[in-house]
PDB file of C-alpha atoms in Angstrom:
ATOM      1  CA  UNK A   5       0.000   0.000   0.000  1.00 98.00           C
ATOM      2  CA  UNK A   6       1.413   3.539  -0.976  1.00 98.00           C
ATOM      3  CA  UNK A   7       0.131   6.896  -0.828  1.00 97.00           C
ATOM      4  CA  UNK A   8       1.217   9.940   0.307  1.00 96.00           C
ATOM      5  CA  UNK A   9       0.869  10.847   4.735  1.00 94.00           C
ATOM      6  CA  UNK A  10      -3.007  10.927   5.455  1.00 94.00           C
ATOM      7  CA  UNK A  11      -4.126   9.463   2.424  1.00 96.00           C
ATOM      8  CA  UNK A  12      -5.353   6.246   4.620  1.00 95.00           C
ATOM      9  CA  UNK A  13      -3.201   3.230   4.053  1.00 96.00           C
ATOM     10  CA  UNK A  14      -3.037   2.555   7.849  1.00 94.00           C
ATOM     11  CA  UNK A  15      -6.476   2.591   8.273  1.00 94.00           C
ATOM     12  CA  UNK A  16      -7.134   0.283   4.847  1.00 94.00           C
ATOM     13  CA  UNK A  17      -4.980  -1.748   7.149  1.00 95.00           C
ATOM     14  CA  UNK A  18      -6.336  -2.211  10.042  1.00 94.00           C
ATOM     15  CA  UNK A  19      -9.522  -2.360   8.899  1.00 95.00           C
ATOM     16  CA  UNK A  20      -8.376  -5.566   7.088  1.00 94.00           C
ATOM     17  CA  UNK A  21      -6.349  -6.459  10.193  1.00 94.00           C
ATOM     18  CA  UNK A  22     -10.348  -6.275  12.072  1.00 94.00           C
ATOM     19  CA  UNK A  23      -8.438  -3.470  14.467  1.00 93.00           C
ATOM     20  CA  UNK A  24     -10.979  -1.234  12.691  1.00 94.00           C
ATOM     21  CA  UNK A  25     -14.649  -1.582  11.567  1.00 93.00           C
ATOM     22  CA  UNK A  26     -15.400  -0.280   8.502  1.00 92.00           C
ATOM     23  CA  UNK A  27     -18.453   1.839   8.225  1.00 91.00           C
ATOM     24  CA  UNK A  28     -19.236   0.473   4.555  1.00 92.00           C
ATOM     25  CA  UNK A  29     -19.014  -2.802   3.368  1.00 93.00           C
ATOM     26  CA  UNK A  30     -17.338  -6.189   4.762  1.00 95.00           C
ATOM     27  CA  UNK A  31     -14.027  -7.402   5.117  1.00 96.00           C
ATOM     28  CA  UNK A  32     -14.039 -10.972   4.526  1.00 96.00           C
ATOM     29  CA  UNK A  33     -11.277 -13.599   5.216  1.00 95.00           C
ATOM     30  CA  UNK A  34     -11.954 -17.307   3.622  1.00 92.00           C
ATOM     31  CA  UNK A  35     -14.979 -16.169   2.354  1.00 94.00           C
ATOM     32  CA  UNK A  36     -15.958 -15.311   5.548  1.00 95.00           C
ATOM     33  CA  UNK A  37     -16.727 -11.368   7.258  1.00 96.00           C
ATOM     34  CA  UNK A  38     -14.018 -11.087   9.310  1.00 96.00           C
ATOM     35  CA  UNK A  39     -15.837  -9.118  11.907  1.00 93.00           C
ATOM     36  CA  UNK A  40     -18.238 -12.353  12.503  1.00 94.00           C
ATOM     37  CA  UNK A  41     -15.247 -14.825  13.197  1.00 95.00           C
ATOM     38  CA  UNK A  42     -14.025 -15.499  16.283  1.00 93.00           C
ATOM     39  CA  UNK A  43     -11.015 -13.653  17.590  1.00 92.00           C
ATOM     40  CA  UNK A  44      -9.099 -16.909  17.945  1.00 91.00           C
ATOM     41  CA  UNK A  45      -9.952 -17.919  14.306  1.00 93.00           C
ATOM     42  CA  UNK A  46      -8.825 -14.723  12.865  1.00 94.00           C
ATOM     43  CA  UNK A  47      -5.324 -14.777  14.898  1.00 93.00           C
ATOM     44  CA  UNK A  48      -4.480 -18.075  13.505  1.00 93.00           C
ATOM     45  CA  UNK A  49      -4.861 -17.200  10.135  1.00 94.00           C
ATOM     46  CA  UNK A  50      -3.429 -13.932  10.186  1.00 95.00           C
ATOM     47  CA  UNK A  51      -1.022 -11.461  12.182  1.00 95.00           C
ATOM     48  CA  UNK A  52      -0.971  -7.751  12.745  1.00 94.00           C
ATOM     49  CA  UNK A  53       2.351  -5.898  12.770  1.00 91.00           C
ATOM     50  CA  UNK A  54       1.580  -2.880  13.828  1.00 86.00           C
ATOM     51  CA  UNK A  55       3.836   0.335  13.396  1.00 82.00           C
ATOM     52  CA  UNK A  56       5.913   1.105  16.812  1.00 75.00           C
ATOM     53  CA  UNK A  57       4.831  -1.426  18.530  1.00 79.00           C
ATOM     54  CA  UNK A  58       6.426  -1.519  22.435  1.00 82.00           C
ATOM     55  CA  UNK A  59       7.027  -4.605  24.494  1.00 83.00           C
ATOM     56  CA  UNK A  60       6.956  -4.373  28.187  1.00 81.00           C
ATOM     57  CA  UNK A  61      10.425  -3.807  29.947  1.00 85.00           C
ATOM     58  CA  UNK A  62      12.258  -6.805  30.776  1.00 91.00           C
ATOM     59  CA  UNK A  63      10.656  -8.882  27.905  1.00 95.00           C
ATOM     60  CA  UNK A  64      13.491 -11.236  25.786  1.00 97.00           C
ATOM     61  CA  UNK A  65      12.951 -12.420  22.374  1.00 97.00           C
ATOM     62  CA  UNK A  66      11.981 -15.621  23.204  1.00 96.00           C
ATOM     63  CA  UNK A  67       9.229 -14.288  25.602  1.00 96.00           C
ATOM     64  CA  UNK A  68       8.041 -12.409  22.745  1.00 96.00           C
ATOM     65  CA  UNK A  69       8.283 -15.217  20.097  1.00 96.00           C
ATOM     66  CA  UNK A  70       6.343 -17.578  22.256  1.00 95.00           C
ATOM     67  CA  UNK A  71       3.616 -14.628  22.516  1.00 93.00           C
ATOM     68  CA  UNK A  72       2.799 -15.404  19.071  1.00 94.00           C
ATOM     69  CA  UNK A  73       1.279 -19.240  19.826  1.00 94.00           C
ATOM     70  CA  UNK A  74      -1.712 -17.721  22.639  1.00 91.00           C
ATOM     71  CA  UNK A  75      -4.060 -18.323  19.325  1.00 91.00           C
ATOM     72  CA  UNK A  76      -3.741 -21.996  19.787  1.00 90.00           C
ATOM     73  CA  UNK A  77      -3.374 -22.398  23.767  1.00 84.00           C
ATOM     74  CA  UNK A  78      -6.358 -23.531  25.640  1.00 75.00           C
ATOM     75  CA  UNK A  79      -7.382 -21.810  28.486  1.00 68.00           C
ATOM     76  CA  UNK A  80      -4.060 -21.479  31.057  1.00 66.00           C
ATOM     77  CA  UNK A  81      -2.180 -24.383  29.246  1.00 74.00           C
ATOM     78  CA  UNK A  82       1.615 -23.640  29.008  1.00 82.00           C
ATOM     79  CA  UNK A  83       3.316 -24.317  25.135  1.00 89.00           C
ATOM     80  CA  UNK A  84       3.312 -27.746  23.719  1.00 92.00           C
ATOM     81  CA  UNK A  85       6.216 -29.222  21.871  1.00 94.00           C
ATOM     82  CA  UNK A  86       4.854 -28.536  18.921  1.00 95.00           C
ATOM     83  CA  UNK A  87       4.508 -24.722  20.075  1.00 95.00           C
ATOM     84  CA  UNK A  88       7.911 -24.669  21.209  1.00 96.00           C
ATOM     85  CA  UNK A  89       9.165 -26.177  17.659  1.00 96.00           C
ATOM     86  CA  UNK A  90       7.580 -23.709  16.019  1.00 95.00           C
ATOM     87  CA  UNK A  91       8.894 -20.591  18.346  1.00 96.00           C
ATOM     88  CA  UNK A  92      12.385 -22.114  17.533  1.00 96.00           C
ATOM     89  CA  UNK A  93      11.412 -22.300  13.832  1.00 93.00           C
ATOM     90  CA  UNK A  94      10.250 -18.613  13.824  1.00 93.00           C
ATOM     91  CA  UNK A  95      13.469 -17.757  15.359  1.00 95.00           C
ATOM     92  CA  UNK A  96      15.685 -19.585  13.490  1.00 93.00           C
ATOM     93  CA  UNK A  97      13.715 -18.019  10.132  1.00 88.00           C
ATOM     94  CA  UNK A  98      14.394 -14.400  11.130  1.00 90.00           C
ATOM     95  CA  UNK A  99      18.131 -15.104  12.364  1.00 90.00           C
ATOM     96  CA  UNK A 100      17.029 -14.113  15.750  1.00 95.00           C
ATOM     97  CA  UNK A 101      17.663 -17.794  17.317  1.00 96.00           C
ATOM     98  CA  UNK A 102      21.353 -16.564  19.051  1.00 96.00           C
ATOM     99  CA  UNK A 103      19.128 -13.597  20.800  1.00 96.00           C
ATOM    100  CA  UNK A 104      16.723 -15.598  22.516  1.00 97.00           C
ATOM    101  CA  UNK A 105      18.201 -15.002  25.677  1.00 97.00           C
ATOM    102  CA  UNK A 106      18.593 -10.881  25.021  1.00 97.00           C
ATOM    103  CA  UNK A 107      15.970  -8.541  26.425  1.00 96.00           C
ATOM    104  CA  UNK A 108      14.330  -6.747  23.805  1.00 95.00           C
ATOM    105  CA  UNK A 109      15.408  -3.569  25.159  1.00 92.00           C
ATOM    106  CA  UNK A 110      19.560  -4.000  24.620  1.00 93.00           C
ATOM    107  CA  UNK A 111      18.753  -4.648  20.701  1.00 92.00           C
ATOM    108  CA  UNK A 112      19.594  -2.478  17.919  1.00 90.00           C
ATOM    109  CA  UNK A 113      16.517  -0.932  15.744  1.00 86.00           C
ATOM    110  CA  UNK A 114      16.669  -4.249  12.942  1.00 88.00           C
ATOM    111  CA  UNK A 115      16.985  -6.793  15.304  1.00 92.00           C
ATOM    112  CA  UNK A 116      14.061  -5.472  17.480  1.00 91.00           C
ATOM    113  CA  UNK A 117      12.285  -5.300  14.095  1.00 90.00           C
ATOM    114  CA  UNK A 118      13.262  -9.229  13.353  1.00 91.00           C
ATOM    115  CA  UNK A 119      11.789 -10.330  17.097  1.00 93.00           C
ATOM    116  CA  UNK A 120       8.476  -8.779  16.343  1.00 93.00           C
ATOM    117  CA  UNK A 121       8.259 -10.525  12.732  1.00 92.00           C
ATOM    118  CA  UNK A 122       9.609 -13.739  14.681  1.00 93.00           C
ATOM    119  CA  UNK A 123       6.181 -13.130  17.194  1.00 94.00           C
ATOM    120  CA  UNK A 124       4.240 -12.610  14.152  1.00 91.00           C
ATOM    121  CA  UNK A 125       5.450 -16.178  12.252  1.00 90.00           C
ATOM    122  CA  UNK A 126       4.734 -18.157  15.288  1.00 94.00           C
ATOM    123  CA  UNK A 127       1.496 -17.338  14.790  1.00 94.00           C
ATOM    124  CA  UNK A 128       1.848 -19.449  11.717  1.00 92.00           C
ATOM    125  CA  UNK A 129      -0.431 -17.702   9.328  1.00 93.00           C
ATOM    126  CA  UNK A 130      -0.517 -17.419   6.177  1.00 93.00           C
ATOM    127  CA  UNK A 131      -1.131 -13.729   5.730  1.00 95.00           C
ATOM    128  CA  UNK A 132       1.339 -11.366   7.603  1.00 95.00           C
ATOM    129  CA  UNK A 133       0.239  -7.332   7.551  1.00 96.00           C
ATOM    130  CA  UNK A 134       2.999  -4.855   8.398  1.00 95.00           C
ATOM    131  CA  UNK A 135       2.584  -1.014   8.720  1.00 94.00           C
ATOM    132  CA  UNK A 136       5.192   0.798   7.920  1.00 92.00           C
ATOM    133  CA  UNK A 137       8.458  -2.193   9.176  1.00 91.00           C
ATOM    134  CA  UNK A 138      11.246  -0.036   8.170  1.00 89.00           C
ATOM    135  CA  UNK A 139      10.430   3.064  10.283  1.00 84.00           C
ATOM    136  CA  UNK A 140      13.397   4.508  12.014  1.00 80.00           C
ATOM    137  CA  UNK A 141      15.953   2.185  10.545  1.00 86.00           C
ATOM    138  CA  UNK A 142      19.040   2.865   8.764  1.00 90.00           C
ATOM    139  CA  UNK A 143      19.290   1.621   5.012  1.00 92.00           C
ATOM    140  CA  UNK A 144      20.992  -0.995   5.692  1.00 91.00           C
ATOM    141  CA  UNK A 145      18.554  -2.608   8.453  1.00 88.00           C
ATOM    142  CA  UNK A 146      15.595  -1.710   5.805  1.00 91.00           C
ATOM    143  CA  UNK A 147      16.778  -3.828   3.376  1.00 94.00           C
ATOM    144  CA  UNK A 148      17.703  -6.314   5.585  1.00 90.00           C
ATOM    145  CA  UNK A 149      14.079  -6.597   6.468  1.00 90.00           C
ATOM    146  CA  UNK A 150      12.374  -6.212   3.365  1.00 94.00           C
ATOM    147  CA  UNK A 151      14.737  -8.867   1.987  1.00 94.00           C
ATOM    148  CA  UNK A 152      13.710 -11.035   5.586  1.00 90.00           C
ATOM    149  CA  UNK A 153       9.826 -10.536   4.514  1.00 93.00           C
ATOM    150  CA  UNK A 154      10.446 -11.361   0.715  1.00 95.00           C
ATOM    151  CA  UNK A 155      12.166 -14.606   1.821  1.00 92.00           C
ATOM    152  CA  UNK A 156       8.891 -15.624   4.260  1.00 90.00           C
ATOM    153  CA  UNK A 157       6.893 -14.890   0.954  1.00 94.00           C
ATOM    154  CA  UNK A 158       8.865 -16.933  -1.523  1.00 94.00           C
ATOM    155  CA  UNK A 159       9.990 -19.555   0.291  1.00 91.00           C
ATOM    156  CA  UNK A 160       7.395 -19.726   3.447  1.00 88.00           C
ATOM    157  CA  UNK A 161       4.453 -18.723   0.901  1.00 91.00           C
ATOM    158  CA  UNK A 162       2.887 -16.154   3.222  1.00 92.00           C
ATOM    159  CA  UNK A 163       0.740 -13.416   1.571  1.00 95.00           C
ATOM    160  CA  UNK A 164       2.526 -10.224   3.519  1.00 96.00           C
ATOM    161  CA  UNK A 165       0.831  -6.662   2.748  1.00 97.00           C
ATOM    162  CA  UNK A 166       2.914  -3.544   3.976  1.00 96.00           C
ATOM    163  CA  UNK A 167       2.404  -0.055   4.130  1.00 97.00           C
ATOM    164  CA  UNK A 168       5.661   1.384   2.499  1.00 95.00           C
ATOM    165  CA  UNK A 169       6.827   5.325   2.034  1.00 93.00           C
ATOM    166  CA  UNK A 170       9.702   4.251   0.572  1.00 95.00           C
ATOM    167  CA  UNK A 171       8.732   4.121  -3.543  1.00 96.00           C
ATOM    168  CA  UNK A 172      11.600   2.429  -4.455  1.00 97.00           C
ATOM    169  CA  UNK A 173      11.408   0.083  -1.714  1.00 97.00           C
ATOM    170  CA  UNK A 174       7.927  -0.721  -2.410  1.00 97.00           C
ATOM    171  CA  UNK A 175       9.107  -1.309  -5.770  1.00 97.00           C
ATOM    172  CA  UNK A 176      11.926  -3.328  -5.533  1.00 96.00           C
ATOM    173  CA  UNK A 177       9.977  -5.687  -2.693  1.00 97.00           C
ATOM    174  CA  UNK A 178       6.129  -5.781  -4.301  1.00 97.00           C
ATOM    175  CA  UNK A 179       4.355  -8.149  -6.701  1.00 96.00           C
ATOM    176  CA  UNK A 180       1.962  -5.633  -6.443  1.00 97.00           C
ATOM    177  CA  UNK A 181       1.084  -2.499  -5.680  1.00 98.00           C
ATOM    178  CA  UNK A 182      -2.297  -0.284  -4.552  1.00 98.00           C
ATOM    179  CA  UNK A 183      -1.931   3.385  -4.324  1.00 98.00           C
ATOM    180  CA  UNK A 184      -4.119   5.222  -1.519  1.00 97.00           C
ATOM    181  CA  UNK A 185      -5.517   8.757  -2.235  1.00 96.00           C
ATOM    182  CA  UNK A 186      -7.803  10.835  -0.268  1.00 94.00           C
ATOM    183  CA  UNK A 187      -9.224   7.459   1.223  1.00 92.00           C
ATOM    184  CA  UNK A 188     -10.162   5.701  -1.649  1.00 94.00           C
ATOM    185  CA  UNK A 189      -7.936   3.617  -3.740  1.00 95.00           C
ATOM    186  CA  UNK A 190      -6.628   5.236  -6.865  1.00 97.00           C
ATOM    187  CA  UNK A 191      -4.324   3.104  -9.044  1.00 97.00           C
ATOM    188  CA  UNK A 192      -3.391  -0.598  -8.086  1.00 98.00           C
ATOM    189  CA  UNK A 193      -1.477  -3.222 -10.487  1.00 98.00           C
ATOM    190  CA  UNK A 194       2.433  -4.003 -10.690  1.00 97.00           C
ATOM    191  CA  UNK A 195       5.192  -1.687 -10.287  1.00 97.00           C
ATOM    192  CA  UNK A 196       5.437  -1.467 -14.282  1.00 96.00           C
ATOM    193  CA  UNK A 197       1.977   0.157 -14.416  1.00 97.00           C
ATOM    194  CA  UNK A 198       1.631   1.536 -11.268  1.00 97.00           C
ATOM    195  CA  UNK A 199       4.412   3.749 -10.768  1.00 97.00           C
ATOM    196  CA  UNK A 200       4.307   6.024 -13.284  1.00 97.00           C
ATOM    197  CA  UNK A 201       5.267  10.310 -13.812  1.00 96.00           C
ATOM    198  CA  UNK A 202       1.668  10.895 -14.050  1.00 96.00           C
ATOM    199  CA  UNK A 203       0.872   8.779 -10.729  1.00 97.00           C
ATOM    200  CA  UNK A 204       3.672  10.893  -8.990  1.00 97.00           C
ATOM    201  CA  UNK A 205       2.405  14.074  -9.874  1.00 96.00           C
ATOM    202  CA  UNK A 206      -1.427  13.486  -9.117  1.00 96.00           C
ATOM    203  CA  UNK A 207      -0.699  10.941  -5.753  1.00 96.00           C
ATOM    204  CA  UNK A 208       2.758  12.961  -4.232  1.00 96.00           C
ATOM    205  CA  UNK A 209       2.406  16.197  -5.882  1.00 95.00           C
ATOM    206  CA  UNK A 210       5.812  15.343  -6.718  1.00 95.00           C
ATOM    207  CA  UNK A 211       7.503  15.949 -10.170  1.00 95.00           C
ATOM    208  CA  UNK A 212       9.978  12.921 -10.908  1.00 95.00           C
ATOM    209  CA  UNK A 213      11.457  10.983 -13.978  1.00 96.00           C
ATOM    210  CA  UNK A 214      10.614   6.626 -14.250  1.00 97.00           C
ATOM    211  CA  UNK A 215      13.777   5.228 -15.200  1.00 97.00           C
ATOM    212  CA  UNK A 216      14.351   1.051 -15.223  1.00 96.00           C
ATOM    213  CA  UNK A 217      17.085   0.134 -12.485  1.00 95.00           C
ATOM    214  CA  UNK A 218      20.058  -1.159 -14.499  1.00 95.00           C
ATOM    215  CA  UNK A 219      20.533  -4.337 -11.773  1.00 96.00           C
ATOM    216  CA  UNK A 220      17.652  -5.163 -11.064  1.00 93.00           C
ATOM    217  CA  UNK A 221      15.483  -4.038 -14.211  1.00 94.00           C
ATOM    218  CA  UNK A 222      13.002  -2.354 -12.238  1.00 95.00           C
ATOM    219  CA  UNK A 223      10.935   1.097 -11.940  1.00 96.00           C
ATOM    220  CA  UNK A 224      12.961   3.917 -10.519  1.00 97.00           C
ATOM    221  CA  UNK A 225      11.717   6.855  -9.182  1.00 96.00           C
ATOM    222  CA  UNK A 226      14.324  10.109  -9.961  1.00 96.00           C
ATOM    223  CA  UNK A 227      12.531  13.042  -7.996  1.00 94.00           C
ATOM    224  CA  UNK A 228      13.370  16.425  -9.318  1.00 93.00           C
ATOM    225  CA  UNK A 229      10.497  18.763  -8.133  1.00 94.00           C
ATOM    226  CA  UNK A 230       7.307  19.178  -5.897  1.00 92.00           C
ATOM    227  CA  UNK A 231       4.334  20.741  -6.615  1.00 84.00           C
ATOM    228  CA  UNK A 232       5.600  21.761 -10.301  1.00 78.00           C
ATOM    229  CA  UNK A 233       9.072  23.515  -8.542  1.00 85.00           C
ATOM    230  CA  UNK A 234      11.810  22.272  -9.612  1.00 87.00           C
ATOM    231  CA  UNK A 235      14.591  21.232  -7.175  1.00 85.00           C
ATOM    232  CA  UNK A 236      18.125  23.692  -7.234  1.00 73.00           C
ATOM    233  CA  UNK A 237      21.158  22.031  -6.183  1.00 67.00           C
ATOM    234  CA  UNK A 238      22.445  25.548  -5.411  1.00 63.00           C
ATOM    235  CA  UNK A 239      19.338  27.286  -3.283  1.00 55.00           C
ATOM    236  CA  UNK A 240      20.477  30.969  -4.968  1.00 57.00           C
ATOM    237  CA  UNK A 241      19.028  29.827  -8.374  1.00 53.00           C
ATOM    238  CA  UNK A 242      15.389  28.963  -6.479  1.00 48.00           C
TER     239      UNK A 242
END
């Protein structure tokens, strides 16, 4: 999801996450309104990352992790060994395994960001929402991520839908791609015919050149303006 700050993409979110009810129309999940289903049904089919999310103090990764399998406990039962096989798998997936032990609290930005997914994958669903994972990470940790999520997609198959402000991010990491304006959806299809100069300027206000990436063959956005001014390397000339 992509669209410019306010256009809505959080709340498209949630409302498919059922942290929102919509006040038109029905979200359904399996053919099913998602708003009708019971709470544990809906957790073990999908999981909600929201955007900075906070653990409580003393918390370690494994704690977390093993937060992610209260879908399937009954009543006060403790974790099976199945539950505990799948924690480990979820940990192992998002190279988090060696920080069991750490509280979340001593970890940098990306690895905080790779417990949370872990919680979210013991879940074990097959559709994994994200708003906005990259937020207040370096570009290094934000491709480590998106390259983290891609992998659960590919080789995991789960469906993951993120809210991205990063173009050539979304880009780079999308099948496919729905652009949010004003609340309502505006443009959706793949990167090829989404992103697009005209799509910049009506979406962003922003005046840019489409160029194909020369590695990785893909739409690049070049921005050189907003709202039809023209950027000035040298602010005299503005």
């Amino acid at each position: 999801l992509i669209g410019a700050n306010g256009s809505g993409k959080s709340t498209v979110l949630k409302t498919l996450a059922r942290l929102l009810t919509p006040l038109e129309g029905v979200v359904y999940l399996d053919g099913e309104s998602i708003h009708r289903m019971p709470t544990k049904s809906v957790a073990q089919k999908l999981a909600m990352l929201p955007q900075g999310a906070q653990t409580p103090a003393g918390i370690t990764v494994q704690d977390l992790a093993e937060y992610g399998r209260y879908p399937y406990r009954a009543g006060l039962s403790g974790l099976t060994a199945k539950d505990d096989e799948i924690v480990r798998w979820a940990l192992k997936s998002t190279n988090t395994l060696a920080l069991a032990d750490r509280e979340m609290d001593q970890l940098s930005g990306g690895q905080r960001q790779r417990a949370w997914i872990a919680m979210a994958l013991a879940q074990k669903t097959g559709i994994l929402f994200l708003d906005e994972p990259t937020t207040y990470l370096d570009i290094s940790h934000q491709l480590e991520i998106l390259q983290l999520l891609r992998e659960l997609n590919v080789q995991q198959g789960v469906t993951v839908v993120m809210v991205l402000h990063d173009l050539n991010h979304a880009i780079m990491f999308s099948d496919y791609l729905v652009t949010i304006k004003d609340g309502k959806k505006y443009l959706e299809g793949s990167p090829e015919e989404v992103v697009t100069p005209h799509m910049l300027q009506e979406v962003f206000d922003v005046e840019a050149e489409v160029i194909q990436h020369p590695v990785l063959h893909v739409p690049v956005c070049l921005p050189y303006g907003v709202r039809g001014q023209t950027f000035a390397k040298d602010m005299k000339e503005v």
